[in-house]
mmCIF file of C-alpha atoms in Angstrom:
data_model
loop_
_atom_site.group_PDB
_atom_site.id
_atom_site.type_symbol
_atom_site.label_atom_id
_atom_site.label_comp_id
_atom_site.label_asym_id
_atom_site.label_seq_id
_atom_site.Cartn_x
_atom_site.Cartn_y
_atom_site.Cartn_z
ATOM 1 C CA UNK A 1 0.000 0.000 0.000
ATOM 2 C CA UNK A 2 1.513 3.317 -1.028
ATOM 3 C CA UNK A 3 1.316 6.375 1.194
ATOM 4 C CA UNK A 4 -2.074 7.993 1.068
ATOM 5 C CA UNK A 5 -2.387 11.006 -1.171
ATOM 6 C CA UNK A 6 -2.907 13.047 1.972
ATOM 7 C CA UNK A 7 0.557 12.176 3.364
ATOM 8 C CA UNK A 8 2.410 13.145 0.193
ATOM 9 C CA UNK A 9 0.109 16.122 -0.383
ATOM 10 C CA UNK A 10 0.724 17.364 3.158
ATOM 11 C CA UNK A 11 4.500 17.105 2.695
ATOM 12 C CA UNK A 12 4.328 18.975 -0.588
ATOM 13 C CA UNK A 13 2.013 21.643 0.823
ATOM 14 C CA UNK A 14 4.412 22.277 3.707
ATOM 15 C CA UNK A 15 7.347 22.571 1.315
ATOM 16 C CA UNK A 16 5.531 24.860 -1.131
ATOM 17 C CA UNK A 17 4.224 27.128 1.628
ATOM 18 C CA UNK A 18 7.786 27.573 2.899
ATOM 19 C CA UNK A 19 9.387 27.897 -0.538
ATOM 20 C CA UNK A 20 11.447 24.753 0.075
ATOM 21 C CA UNK A 21 12.245 21.691 -2.006
ATOM 22 C CA UNK A 22 13.108 18.011 -1.620
ATOM 23 C CA UNK A 23 15.142 15.488 -3.607
ATOM 24 C CA UNK A 24 15.390 11.734 -3.040
ATOM 25 C CA UNK A 25 18.241 9.224 -3.005
ATOM 26 C CA UNK A 26 16.836 5.732 -3.244
ATOM 27 C CA UNK A 27 18.287 2.274 -3.178
ATOM 28 C CA UNK A 28 15.856 -0.529 -2.321
ATOM 29 C CA UNK A 29 12.815 1.518 -3.417
ATOM 30 C CA UNK A 30 14.317 2.368 -6.831
ATOM 31 C CA UNK A 31 12.235 5.501 -7.406
ATOM 32 C CA UNK A 32 9.066 4.587 -5.525
ATOM 33 C CA UNK A 33 9.504 7.421 -2.990
ATOM 34 C CA UNK A 34 9.918 9.999 -5.743
ATOM 35 C CA UNK A 35 6.907 8.528 -7.522
ATOM 36 C CA UNK A 36 4.795 8.815 -4.355
ATOM 37 C CA UNK A 37 5.835 12.429 -3.847
ATOM 38 C CA UNK A 38 4.864 13.341 -7.405
ATOM 39 C CA UNK A 39 1.327 11.938 -7.331
ATOM 40 C CA UNK A 40 -0.272 15.143 -5.980
ATOM 41 C CA UNK A 41 -0.875 17.875 -8.559
ATOM 42 C CA UNK A 42 1.668 20.671 -8.400
ATOM 43 C CA UNK A 43 4.458 18.415 -7.121
ATOM 44 C CA UNK A 44 6.958 20.122 -9.416
ATOM 45 C CA UNK A 45 6.821 23.196 -7.180
ATOM 46 C CA UNK A 46 8.633 21.257 -4.433
ATOM 47 C CA UNK A 47 10.080 18.002 -5.816
ATOM 48 C CA UNK A 48 13.285 18.575 -7.785
ATOM 49 C CA UNK A 49 14.256 14.986 -8.622
ATOM 50 C CA UNK A 50 16.287 12.115 -7.338
ATOM 51 C CA UNK A 51 19.071 9.614 -7.732
ATOM 52 C CA UNK A 52 18.500 5.875 -7.992
ATOM 53 C CA UNK A 53 21.665 4.512 -6.454
ATOM 54 C CA UNK A 54 20.742 0.847 -6.452
ATOM 55 C CA UNK A 55 24.345 -0.276 -6.951
ATOM 56 C CA UNK A 56 26.701 0.329 -4.036
ATOM 57 C CA UNK A 57 29.311 1.922 -6.320
ATOM 58 C CA UNK A 58 26.818 4.601 -7.372
ATOM 59 C CA UNK A 59 26.265 5.543 -3.749
ATOM 60 C CA UNK A 60 29.947 6.433 -3.620
ATOM 61 C CA UNK A 61 30.347 7.919 -7.090
ATOM 62 C CA UNK A 62 27.121 9.921 -7.445
ATOM 63 C CA UNK A 63 26.246 10.721 -3.845
ATOM 64 C CA UNK A 64 29.650 10.927 -2.200
ATOM 65 C CA UNK A 65 29.104 8.168 0.349
ATOM 66 C CA UNK A 66 32.587 7.579 1.811
ATOM 67 C CA UNK A 67 34.276 4.496 0.355
ATOM 68 C CA UNK A 68 35.679 3.505 3.756
ATOM 69 C CA UNK A 69 32.164 3.544 5.258
ATOM 70 C CA UNK A 70 30.853 1.333 2.453
ATOM 71 C CA UNK A 71 33.802 -1.061 2.811
ATOM 72 C CA UNK A 72 33.497 -1.231 6.609
ATOM 73 C CA UNK A 73 29.685 -1.375 6.988
ATOM 74 C CA UNK A 74 28.241 -2.212 3.584
ATOM 75 C CA UNK A 75 25.461 -0.266 1.897
ATOM 76 C CA UNK A 76 22.828 -0.948 4.579
ATOM 77 C CA UNK A 77 23.795 1.327 7.440
ATOM 78 C CA UNK A 78 22.431 4.518 9.070
ATOM 79 C CA UNK A 79 25.604 6.411 8.131
ATOM 80 C CA UNK A 80 25.134 5.439 4.497
ATOM 81 C CA UNK A 81 21.542 6.721 4.534
ATOM 82 C CA UNK A 82 22.745 10.010 6.050
ATOM 83 C CA UNK A 83 25.514 10.376 3.465
ATOM 84 C CA UNK A 84 23.055 9.599 0.658
ATOM 85 C CA UNK A 85 20.657 12.277 1.965
ATOM 86 C CA UNK A 86 23.486 14.816 2.226
ATOM 87 C CA UNK A 87 24.764 13.872 -1.215
ATOM 88 C CA UNK A 88 21.454 14.228 -3.048
ATOM 89 C CA UNK A 89 20.749 17.507 -1.269
ATOM 90 C CA UNK A 90 24.113 18.890 -2.372
ATOM 91 C CA UNK A 91 23.859 17.449 -5.896
ATOM 92 C CA UNK A 92 20.403 18.906 -6.586
ATOM 93 C CA UNK A 93 20.447 22.050 -4.472
ATOM 94 C CA UNK A 94 17.259 20.963 -2.719
ATOM 95 C CA UNK A 95 16.414 22.226 0.759
ATOM 96 C CA UNK A 96 15.998 18.647 1.975
ATOM 97 C CA UNK A 97 17.470 15.337 0.863
ATOM 98 C CA UNK A 98 15.484 12.174 1.666
ATOM 99 C CA UNK A 99 17.304 8.829 1.433
ATOM 100 C CA UNK A 100 16.480 5.151 1.846
ATOM 101 C CA UNK A 101 18.764 2.126 1.922
ATOM 102 C CA UNK A 102 17.951 -1.364 3.114
ATOM 103 C CA UNK A 103 17.292 -5.007 2.369
ATOM 104 C CA UNK A 104 14.015 -5.862 0.634
ATOM 105 C CA UNK A 105 14.962 -9.497 0.086
ATOM 106 C CA UNK A 106 14.682 -12.221 -0.717
ATOM 107 C CA UNK A 107 18.210 -12.677 0.706
ATOM 108 C CA UNK A 108 20.175 -10.857 3.419
ATOM 109 C CA UNK A 109 22.733 -8.259 2.255
ATOM 110 C CA UNK A 110 26.030 -7.285 3.871
ATOM 111 C CA UNK A 111 25.117 -9.442 6.867
ATOM 112 C CA UNK A 112 21.869 -7.505 7.422
ATOM 113 C CA UNK A 113 18.575 -9.393 7.571
ATOM 114 C CA UNK A 114 15.715 -8.877 5.154
ATOM 115 C CA UNK A 115 13.546 -5.969 6.332
ATOM 116 C CA UNK A 116 16.403 -3.851 7.715
ATOM 117 C CA UNK A 117 15.862 -0.293 6.442
ATOM 118 C CA UNK A 118 17.650 2.981 7.187
ATOM 119 C CA UNK A 119 16.112 6.336 6.273
ATOM 120 C CA UNK A 120 17.565 9.808 6.597
ATOM 121 C CA UNK A 121 16.614 13.396 5.883
ATOM 122 C CA UNK A 122 19.328 16.003 5.408
ATOM 123 C CA UNK A 123 18.249 19.584 5.913
ATOM 124 C CA UNK A 124 19.464 23.139 6.267
ATOM 125 C CA UNK A 125 22.551 23.683 8.345
ATOM 126 C CA UNK A 126 23.719 20.117 7.828
ATOM 127 C CA UNK A 127 21.146 18.731 10.251
ATOM 128 C CA UNK A 128 20.256 15.059 9.688
ATOM 129 C CA UNK A 129 17.278 13.111 11.015
ATOM 130 C CA UNK A 130 17.253 9.280 11.034
ATOM 131 C CA UNK A 131 14.697 6.529 11.155
ATOM 132 C CA UNK A 132 15.798 2.908 11.357
ATOM 133 C CA UNK A 133 13.096 0.274 10.940
ATOM 134 C CA UNK A 134 12.763 -3.483 10.813
ATOM 135 C CA UNK A 135 10.006 -4.367 8.383
ATOM 136 C CA UNK A 136 8.310 -7.662 7.632
ATOM 137 C CA UNK A 137 6.514 -9.189 4.715
ATOM 138 C CA UNK A 138 7.302 -9.881 1.103
ATOM 139 C CA UNK A 139 9.838 -7.948 -0.961
ATOM 140 C CA UNK A 140 7.027 -5.829 -2.410
ATOM 141 C CA UNK A 141 5.534 -5.169 1.030
ATOM 142 C CA UNK A 142 8.909 -4.120 2.471
ATOM 143 C CA UNK A 143 9.437 -1.683 -0.401
ATOM 144 C CA UNK A 144 5.929 -0.196 0.020
ATOM 145 C CA UNK A 145 6.360 0.101 3.787
ATOM 146 C CA UNK A 146 9.699 1.843 3.196
ATOM 147 C CA UNK A 147 7.966 4.444 1.021
ATOM 148 C CA UNK A 148 5.394 5.054 3.759
ATOM 149 C CA UNK A 149 8.083 5.356 6.437
ATOM 150 C CA UNK A 150 10.136 7.745 4.281
ATOM 151 C CA UNK A 151 7.195 10.068 3.565
ATOM 152 C CA UNK A 152 6.249 9.954 7.248
ATOM 153 C CA UNK A 153 9.805 10.814 8.311
ATOM 154 C CA UNK A 154 9.917 13.799 5.970
ATOM 155 C CA UNK A 155 6.504 14.956 7.189
ATOM 156 C CA UNK A 156 7.630 14.661 10.811
ATOM 157 C CA UNK A 157 10.785 16.682 10.077
ATOM 158 C CA UNK A 158 8.844 19.402 8.270
ATOM 159 C CA UNK A 159 6.161 19.605 10.950
ATOM 160 C CA UNK A 160 8.707 19.746 13.777
ATOM 161 C CA UNK A 161 10.493 22.563 11.950
ATOM 162 C CA UNK A 162 7.306 24.556 11.437
ATOM 163 C CA UNK A 163 5.635 24.108 14.784
ATOM 164 C CA UNK A 164 2.835 22.116 13.112
ATOM 165 C CA UNK A 165 1.892 18.640 14.217
ATOM 166 C CA UNK A 166 -0.489 16.134 12.747
ATOM 167 C CA UNK A 167 -2.770 14.229 14.907
#
């Protein structure tokens, strides 16, 4: 199940109202987060684009994830998600970078079990917010849940920075 139109629409409305933008860096979701954020009409006012860094080498080459971090921890690590978020933010000039890396399955990766997901948002002033989740279900379900978690994380960051809270 993809995030409800209201979740993505709320994120976009917050960004547009503040004159801010977002870009995505996606691994296991391969563009699904960007697709969810562009469903609402007018998404182009806040969504600038994204990088699909499915291969580990692209995380380093396109997004500037440190090679030593990738060698030491593998691609599924909170520090990698943070570096991806920073990298896409810098690459695109967006106000916020939203990144996801993890293991959708069917097999473990880099010693991490299926369902391990790390999300990060990079924002103004170099501030980074994290969300680490352990998801269950099929490969498709893990990818869909990751999209929901990513949109929710971005919404939480935006609402905490604006004094607004859902509920």
